[in-house]
Amino acid sequence: MEKKDKNIGIELITRHLSGESNAAEEKELQHWLAADPDHITLLDQYSSLWEKLGRVQSVAGIDLDAEWHILESRMAEGEKMITLQPGRKRRASFYTGRIAVAAMLAVILTFSGIYLASRFGYRTLATTAQPEELVLPDGSTVTLNHFSSLKYPRRFAGEIRNIELDGEGFFEVESDPDHPFVIKTRDVDIKVLGTSFNVNAYRENAAVEVIVKTGEVAVTRHGDIPKTIILKPGNKGVYKKNNETLKITREIDRNYLAWKTRNFVFEDQTLFDVSQQLNKVYQAEIIIASDSLKEARITTTFNDQSLDAILNVLSATLDLDVRKSNGQIILSETN
Amino acid sequence: MAAGERNIGIKLDKRAFEELFRSFFPSLVLFAQKYVPDQDTAKEIVHNVFLNLWEKRQQLDTSSPLKSYLFTSVHNRCLNYIRDQKKFDRDETLFQKLDSTAFIDGVDRLEEQELEQRIYDALQSLPEKCREIFMMNRFEGLKYAGIAEKLGISVKTVETQMSKALKILREKLIDYLGMVILFILTHLN
């Protein structure tokens, strides 16, 4: 009986503290408090707890996975932090200071939107050697290629479905015209309403490439003079980092999705080209022993096969010797 | 032994380092936020302290616990930040920050930090769903109905989880809840 009474009290206290109780419940709470001095102690404790929790409010949403990911990559880069140096000369100090602040801001921004986003409960998926598939809170699906990362909210709030990509991903976005889906990358933003497309935005690449499979996609270049292009199915948008140009082309590598599907179509391609594509998709290191062999031409298709199966086909077709050593795969002509 | 009680002299491998980072990052950010104007700056300072610790892990040679090393480093970097800002920044709030915080005894701050760490850890110990619901109400100010709608659950479930969260948190933090808060009583009566 007593325990049940206490539980009722805790329910009343909970409603009271969380701002859910109506006038009748507030009255009920007062009656309950008046019944036993211990009840008052209990309310004191809960109120104190409620208030003290406020102290950690600003850090409660920190995404430790994301933060660790940032630190880990900085550890790997062995990157030196930028320290704020005040100007030596009095006169110059104002400007030096401003520059230092700008540099600090740049560093903060470089270490990505996680900083701002994590407050609102962001998660990060970071892949290593294997691509991974992910369903976002709105039902959209993303396949993330190797060594890529995607930051996305625990739930989409507000008008725009914002996510951030570093690396390569194939997106199938749930249609929702009222809530545009925006993928932010370092150099360009990609805005869509509901469609499927591939984004290749590895930081180290010289260009960002967006290839549209279905629907329409808008790609916007960052910078002082933003520029937007609209891509339709079969279009590829290319942003070149060196001259900051953003252009549409129709030259699409037919195997652009092979990293996801492992389906390849090769038509009269050199063995060297084939090996390059296989290396990228399978994270392999195929080496062709002779220059003449690099120029050997091949026409074939592969559908989601293992690298070994593919090597068997190549070896049978071109009469090759396949040798594995120290993680490398060496292709040579049979003697 | 908790990661923070380890001494620096003990080998700090990457695993131990990650554990250390995960246990102390939030409370160090909270600590830094008392000195610097925004969370981004606080995070940057804490990241730099960890990065520095990692880079110097071979040369570190002191018998002090890692925890006080971390807090002292963050403290010092925050003061450097304020000092450097002060030289060129005309923003009054920074002067105020400097006056009100820079010379406070570090000991008080560490006790305060201890409490915050406990609160944070208690919050993290809640079952995930329970924590999510609780944070939406306590920190985002959402009503039960709003939470229920967002998560696709019933209002009753939200209510149950809210009470559950508070019960667990009370048990974990009971030692810190001794103070009688008179204004609540006044308010009620």
XYZ file of C-alpha atoms in Angstrom:
524
model
C 0.000 0.000 0.000
C 2.727 2.371 1.025
C 4.814 1.573 -2.023
C 1.889 2.142 -4.311
C 1.266 5.464 -2.637
C 4.871 6.439 -3.189
C 4.656 5.539 -6.845
C 1.620 7.733 -7.279
C 3.605 10.512 -5.619
C 6.529 10.065 -7.986
C 4.187 10.194 -10.935
C 2.719 13.431 -9.608
C 6.171 14.877 -8.979
C 7.284 13.896 -12.466
C 4.318 15.624 -14.038
C 4.864 18.648 -11.833
C 8.540 19.015 -12.717
C 8.138 18.319 -16.405
C 5.420 20.922 -16.739
C 2.655 18.467 -17.566
C 0.415 18.693 -14.533
C -2.942 20.436 -14.582
C -4.570 22.270 -11.678
C -6.260 19.152 -10.322
C -2.984 17.246 -10.287
C -1.189 20.106 -8.571
C -3.859 19.979 -5.884
C -3.496 16.242 -5.608
C 0.248 16.689 -5.207
C -0.278 19.113 -2.341
C -2.534 16.645 -0.577
C 0.020 13.935 -1.033
C 2.772 16.174 0.357
C 0.704 17.105 3.384
C 0.151 13.444 4.224
C 3.736 12.680 5.218
C 6.899 14.748 5.877
C 8.883 12.118 3.938
C 6.920 13.086 0.875
C 8.261 16.596 1.157
C 11.809 15.283 1.401
C 11.173 13.265 -1.709
C 9.916 16.296 -3.600
C 12.965 18.243 -2.413
C 15.253 15.589 -3.766
C 13.509 15.399 -7.107
C 13.414 19.179 -7.428
C 17.086 19.404 -6.595
C 17.777 16.666 -9.130
C 15.722 18.419 -11.776
C 17.585 21.661 -11.224
C 21.036 20.057 -11.102
C 20.459 18.274 -14.390
C 20.400 21.693 -15.996
C 24.134 21.928 -15.399
C 24.887 19.316 -18.003
C 22.279 20.446 -20.504
C 24.782 22.009 -22.878
C 26.866 18.851 -23.162
C 24.187 16.182 -22.818
C 23.740 15.968 -26.579
C 27.426 15.663 -27.410
C 27.996 12.800 -29.815
C 31.070 11.100 -28.376
C 31.465 8.817 -31.381
C 31.656 11.816 -33.654
C 34.017 13.692 -31.361
C 36.298 10.707 -31.045
C 36.231 10.327 -34.823
C 37.401 13.915 -35.211
C 40.180 13.513 -32.685
C 41.257 10.228 -34.186
C 41.627 11.729 -37.625
C 43.587 14.636 -36.200
C 45.818 12.189 -34.357
C 46.391 10.381 -37.612
C 47.230 13.550 -39.455
C 49.573 14.520 -36.679
C 48.106 17.886 -37.203
C 49.393 20.745 -35.158
C 46.844 22.898 -33.495
C 46.731 26.546 -34.273
C 47.393 28.606 -31.224
C 46.250 32.126 -30.878
C 49.184 34.468 -30.883
C 48.568 38.043 -29.917
C 50.323 40.608 -32.063
C 53.674 41.792 -30.784
C 53.334 45.350 -31.905
C 50.592 47.264 -30.298
C 49.420 48.846 -33.498
C 49.245 45.654 -35.416
C 47.648 43.671 -32.653
C 44.068 44.416 -33.586
C 44.491 42.954 -37.046
C 46.703 40.103 -36.008
C 44.079 39.187 -33.506
C 41.360 39.226 -36.078
C 43.373 36.996 -38.339
C 44.029 34.630 -35.485
C 40.325 34.465 -34.751
C 39.638 33.835 -38.410
C 42.205 31.054 -38.384
C 40.653 29.537 -35.287
C 37.214 29.739 -36.849
C 38.579 28.128 -39.969
C 39.930 25.270 -37.909
C 36.655 24.848 -36.095
C 34.778 24.859 -39.380
C 37.238 22.469 -40.943
C 36.628 20.008 -38.221
C 33.207 20.055 -39.644
C 29.662 20.739 -38.840
C 29.619 18.089 -36.169
C 30.480 20.787 -33.724
C 27.260 22.607 -34.339
C 25.240 19.591 -35.164
C 26.025 17.430 -32.189
C 24.147 19.814 -29.945
C 21.050 18.735 -31.703
C 21.807 15.055 -31.508
C 23.724 14.062 -34.607
C 25.140 10.655 -35.366
C 28.040 9.764 -37.573
C 28.536 6.678 -39.663
C 32.150 6.277 -40.668
C 33.134 3.368 -42.872
C 36.537 1.794 -43.076
C 37.409 -0.803 -45.721
C 33.828 -1.949 -46.361
C 30.891 0.018 -47.769
C 27.863 0.133 -45.480
C 24.172 0.715 -45.922
C 22.137 2.959 -43.711
C 18.482 3.941 -43.448
C 18.054 7.553 -42.392
C 15.309 8.701 -39.994
C 13.111 9.766 -42.951
C 13.378 6.376 -44.640
C 15.919 7.493 -47.240
C 18.720 5.024 -47.776
C 22.396 5.687 -48.178
C 25.140 3.329 -49.215
C 28.412 4.736 -48.009
C 31.581 3.768 -49.847
C 34.737 2.841 -47.979
C 36.534 5.414 -45.847
C 33.659 7.837 -45.946
C 31.643 9.452 -43.239
C 28.104 10.686 -42.996
C 26.700 12.907 -40.296
C 22.970 12.854 -39.875
C 20.498 13.838 -37.178
C 18.766 11.363 -34.919
C 15.622 12.819 -36.377
C 15.046 15.442 -39.004
C 13.621 18.619 -37.579
C 12.793 21.838 -39.371
C 12.234 22.553 -43.002
C 15.321 20.996 -44.499
C 16.660 17.470 -44.143
C 20.340 18.278 -43.688
C 23.152 15.744 -43.715
C 26.908 15.989 -44.251
C 29.082 13.802 -46.404
C 32.812 13.303 -46.612
C 33.638 10.656 -49.188
C 31.318 8.830 -51.545
C 27.728 7.702 -51.193
C 24.752 6.550 -53.218
C 21.507 8.094 -52.046
C 17.932 7.049 -52.552
C 15.965 9.894 -51.082
C 12.382 9.536 -49.902
C 10.211 12.018 -51.695
C 8.995 14.887 -49.512
C 8.633 18.124 -51.473
C 7.981 20.127 -48.300
C 11.281 19.046 -46.787
C 14.131 19.292 -49.276
C 17.006 16.937 -48.648
C 20.382 18.686 -48.576
C 23.751 16.971 -48.594
C 26.532 19.229 -47.493
C 30.049 18.497 -48.593
C 33.161 20.557 -48.149
C 32.846 22.314 -51.486
C 29.311 21.939 -52.740
C 25.797 21.427 -51.432
C 23.446 19.019 -53.152
C 19.742 19.668 -52.851
C 17.080 17.193 -53.860
C 13.405 16.538 -53.429
C 13.265 12.788 -53.909
C 15.519 10.899 -56.237
C 18.540 8.636 -56.474
C 22.061 9.693 -57.253
C 25.708 9.177 -56.458
C 27.960 11.718 -54.748
C 31.726 11.350 -54.835
C 33.238 13.979 -52.557
C 36.367 12.486 -51.057
C 38.326 15.297 -49.518
C 41.544 14.266 -51.233
C 40.043 14.078 -54.728
C 40.578 16.914 -57.178
C 36.887 17.034 -58.048
C 33.445 16.400 -56.585
C 31.184 14.354 -58.856
C 27.433 13.954 -58.650
C 25.710 11.488 -60.990
C 21.916 11.393 -61.131
C 20.061 8.156 -61.697
C 16.476 9.328 -61.270
C 14.805 12.640 -60.481
C 16.404 16.076 -60.311
C 19.245 17.358 -58.216
C 20.543 20.871 -57.621
C 24.243 21.270 -56.890
C 25.445 24.521 -55.378
C 29.033 25.590 -55.161
C 30.136 27.242 -51.918
C 32.174 30.414 -51.904
C 31.775 34.123 -52.461
C 29.826 33.694 -55.674
C 27.557 30.696 -55.240
C 26.554 28.929 -58.400
C 23.896 26.284 -58.896
C 23.436 23.700 -61.625
C 20.428 21.429 -62.077
C 21.159 17.825 -62.975
C 18.754 15.462 -64.725
C 19.016 11.682 -65.060
C 22.111 10.735 -67.015
C 23.827 14.008 -66.095
C 27.001 14.318 -64.153
C 27.890 17.477 -62.252
C 31.601 18.040 -61.775
C 33.107 20.561 -59.410
C 36.827 21.021 -59.978
C 38.608 22.191 -56.872
C 41.628 23.776 -58.583
C 39.726 26.311 -60.705
C 36.445 26.166 -58.759
C 34.347 25.432 -61.830
C 31.025 23.641 -61.658
C 29.865 22.049 -64.906
C 27.425 19.516 -66.341
C 28.649 16.690 -68.545
C 27.148 13.553 -70.028
C 30.380 11.582 -69.906
C 29.543 9.028 -67.288
C 31.656 6.062 -66.466
C 29.150 3.223 -66.804
C 30.688 1.509 -63.781
C 30.290 4.487 -61.468
C 28.073 2.479 -59.129
C 30.227 -0.639 -59.137
C 31.518 0.189 -55.672
C 27.957 -0.430 -54.446
C 26.633 -3.061 -56.838
C 29.863 -4.831 -57.793
C 28.443 -4.989 -61.281
C 30.928 -4.152 -64.018
C 30.523 -3.773 -67.730
C 33.798 -3.626 -69.647
C 33.712 -3.015 -73.374
C 36.995 -3.189 -75.184
C 38.832 -1.737 -72.207
C 42.488 -2.129 -71.455
C 43.496 -4.505 -68.710
C 45.103 -1.535 -67.002
C 41.766 0.346 -66.847
C 40.038 -2.785 -65.622
C 42.626 -3.288 -62.894
C 42.286 0.335 -61.766
C 38.530 -0.038 -61.366
C 38.874 -3.342 -59.543
C 41.452 -1.841 -57.215
C 39.094 0.964 -56.316
C 36.081 -1.233 -55.663
C 37.802 -4.145 -53.946
C 40.450 -2.058 -52.189
C 43.005 -4.295 -53.865
C 46.438 -3.728 -55.286
C 46.537 -5.388 -58.677
C 49.782 -4.885 -60.519
C 50.350 -5.709 -64.166
C 53.828 -6.978 -64.793
C 54.448 -5.855 -68.356
C 53.522 -2.813 -70.453
C 52.255 -4.931 -73.329
C 49.872 -6.708 -70.995
C 48.545 -3.388 -69.689
C 47.322 -2.659 -73.219
C 45.536 -6.019 -73.635
C 41.848 -5.392 -74.376
C 38.929 -7.087 -72.750
C 35.120 -7.167 -73.104
C 33.170 -8.793 -70.303
C 30.679 -8.248 -67.511
C 30.801 -9.194 -63.849
C 27.801 -9.320 -61.557
C 28.561 -9.072 -57.871
C 31.406 -11.516 -57.979
C 34.322 -11.940 -55.651
C 37.677 -10.578 -56.731
C 39.053 -14.098 -56.941
C 36.268 -15.151 -59.313
C 36.959 -12.106 -61.472
C 40.680 -12.845 -61.502
C 39.908 -16.402 -62.607
C 37.893 -15.106 -65.561
C 40.609 -12.632 -66.511
C 43.283 -15.215 -66.218
C 41.372 -17.709 -68.395
C 40.427 -15.120 -71.019
C 43.826 -13.503 -71.407
C 45.914 -16.504 -70.439
C 47.402 -14.838 -67.391
C 49.399 -15.945 -64.446
C 47.925 -14.654 -61.142
C 50.270 -14.491 -58.210
C 49.595 -13.057 -54.762
C 52.405 -11.703 -52.668
C 52.505 -9.252 -49.756
C 48.945 -8.159 -50.316
C 49.613 -7.415 -53.965
C 48.128 -9.304 -56.877
C 50.524 -9.600 -59.767
C 49.265 -10.385 -63.246
C 51.771 -11.622 -65.774
C 51.804 -13.498 -69.075
C 52.105 -17.229 -68.751
C 55.358 -18.535 -70.055
C 40.695 1.420 -12.060
C 38.971 4.267 -13.874
C 40.967 5.736 -16.721
C 41.333 9.117 -15.078
C 43.006 7.749 -11.990
C 45.816 6.279 -14.008
C 49.073 8.026 -13.789
C 50.698 9.497 -16.817
C 53.725 7.298 -16.359
C 51.615 4.261 -17.181
C 51.665 3.339 -20.826
C 48.933 5.194 -22.651
C 47.934 3.079 -25.621
C 45.265 4.101 -28.076
C 42.555 2.067 -26.389
C 43.203 3.579 -22.992
C 43.429 6.969 -24.627
C 40.035 6.556 -26.254
C 38.548 5.465 -22.936
C 40.046 8.516 -21.294
C 38.687 10.769 -24.024
C 35.197 9.332 -23.796
C 35.053 9.605 -20.013
C 36.280 13.150 -19.791
C 35.404 14.973 -22.988
C 31.928 16.184 -21.912
C 32.932 17.363 -18.468
C 36.047 19.069 -19.815
C 33.924 20.898 -22.389
C 31.554 21.909 -19.626
C 34.510 23.099 -17.586
C 35.972 25.093 -20.488
C 32.604 26.671 -21.238
C 32.821 28.517 -17.965
C 35.788 30.434 -19.298
C 35.294 30.813 -23.026
C 32.318 32.345 -24.787
C 30.911 29.403 -26.737
C 30.851 25.639 -26.943
C 32.719 25.450 -30.247
C 35.710 27.225 -28.737
C 35.471 25.039 -25.632
C 35.453 21.885 -27.741
C 38.382 23.101 -29.806
C 40.399 23.753 -26.648
C 39.590 20.322 -25.205
C 40.399 18.604 -28.501
C 43.745 20.386 -28.548
C 44.535 19.279 -25.000
C 43.859 15.649 -25.906
C 45.808 15.946 -29.132
C 48.710 17.427 -27.239
C 48.529 14.672 -24.635
C 48.585 12.069 -27.389
C 51.561 13.652 -29.137
C 53.506 13.951 -25.909
C 52.505 10.608 -24.441
C 56.023 9.239 -24.675
C 57.697 12.161 -22.959
C 55.174 12.740 -20.203
C 56.810 11.993 -16.953
C 54.950 12.998 -13.877
C 53.222 11.220 -11.089
C 50.083 13.334 -11.148
C 46.858 11.635 -12.206
C 45.742 12.149 -15.782
C 42.521 13.690 -14.614
C 44.126 16.655 -12.936
C 46.548 16.943 -15.829
C 43.567 17.265 -18.179
C 41.676 19.780 -16.102
C 44.768 21.855 -15.428
C 45.656 21.886 -19.127
C 42.165 22.931 -20.160
C 42.153 25.564 -17.435
C 45.473 27.000 -18.606
C 44.511 27.002 -22.241
C 41.270 28.776 -21.450
C 43.166 31.454 -19.559
C 45.574 31.824 -22.466
C 42.642 32.153 -24.785
C 41.062 34.870 -22.637
C 44.378 36.664 -22.252
C 44.968 36.665 -25.981
C 41.449 37.802 -26.683
C 41.745 40.594 -24.165
C 44.666 42.153 -25.976
C 42.655 42.959 -29.019
C 39.060 42.232 -28.336
C 36.873 45.114 -27.331
C 34.021 42.847 -26.415
C 33.014 43.717 -22.880
C 31.702 40.266 -22.101
C 35.159 38.817 -22.415
C 36.516 41.276 -19.893
C 33.738 40.269 -17.574
C 34.523 36.615 -18.105
C 38.126 37.271 -17.299
C 37.318 39.206 -14.157
C 34.750 36.822 -12.840
C 36.334 33.514 -13.637
C 40.043 33.701 -14.205
C 41.082 34.088 -10.610
C 38.694 31.735 -8.927
C 40.392 29.013 -6.991
C 40.768 25.928 -9.127
C 39.775 23.650 -6.235
C 36.170 24.852 -6.177
C 36.000 24.293 -9.844
C 37.158 20.722 -9.527
C 34.532 19.904 -6.916
C 31.900 21.416 -9.103
C 33.252 19.384 -11.966
C 33.024 16.204 -9.926
C 29.306 16.768 -9.458
C 28.773 17.538 -13.123
C 30.637 14.424 -14.133
C 28.377 12.344 -11.865
C 25.269 13.940 -13.293
C 26.453 13.378 -16.846
C 27.387 9.765 -16.141
C 24.042 9.126 -14.444
C 22.261 10.510 -17.467
C 24.326 8.335 -19.786
C 23.517 5.271 -17.711
C 19.803 5.522 -18.516
C 18.474 3.076 -21.074
C 18.713 4.728 -24.492
C 15.017 5.220 -25.159
C 14.436 6.416 -21.630
C 17.278 8.931 -21.906
C 16.100 10.183 -25.266
C 12.593 10.837 -23.955
C 13.866 12.420 -20.781
C 16.253 14.758 -22.610
C 13.559 15.848 -25.027
C 11.456 17.022 -22.104
C 14.109 18.351 -19.746
C 16.489 19.913 -22.249
C 14.397 20.639 -25.283
C 11.267 21.565 -23.352
C 8.979 19.323 -25.406
C 5.599 18.345 -23.992
C 4.716 14.675 -23.560
C 2.315 14.845 -26.494
C 5.013 16.314 -28.722
C 7.515 13.635 -27.726
C 4.948 10.890 -28.270
C 4.210 12.182 -31.737
C 7.869 12.536 -32.715
C 8.779 9.071 -31.566
C 5.556 7.384 -32.605
C 4.761 6.114 -29.107
C 1.917 6.718 -26.680
C 1.772 9.595 -24.200
C 1.450 6.976 -21.482
C 4.796 5.470 -22.501
C 6.414 8.896 -22.383
C 5.049 9.413 -18.904
C 6.238 6.009 -17.685
C 9.714 6.606 -19.115
C 9.905 10.061 -17.544
C 9.152 8.684 -14.077
C 11.544 5.813 -14.651
C 14.324 8.224 -15.667
C 13.824 10.368 -12.592
C 13.752 7.352 -10.278
C 17.013 5.998 -11.666
C 18.686 9.404 -11.594
C 17.596 9.991 -8.017
C 19.066 6.699 -6.885
C 22.356 7.409 -8.621
C 22.681 10.970 -7.413
C 21.063 10.693 -3.970
C 24.263 11.810 -2.211
C 24.093 15.157 -3.940
C 20.433 15.879 -3.366
C 20.456 16.782 0.311
C 19.700 20.427 -0.026
C 16.218 21.584 0.879
C 14.847 23.943 -1.667
C 12.490 26.207 0.182
C 11.143 28.173 -2.706
C 9.488 25.069 -4.137
C 7.452 24.659 -0.988
C 6.567 28.311 -0.918
C 5.542 28.043 -4.499
C 3.342 25.051 -3.831
C 1.604 26.467 -0.852
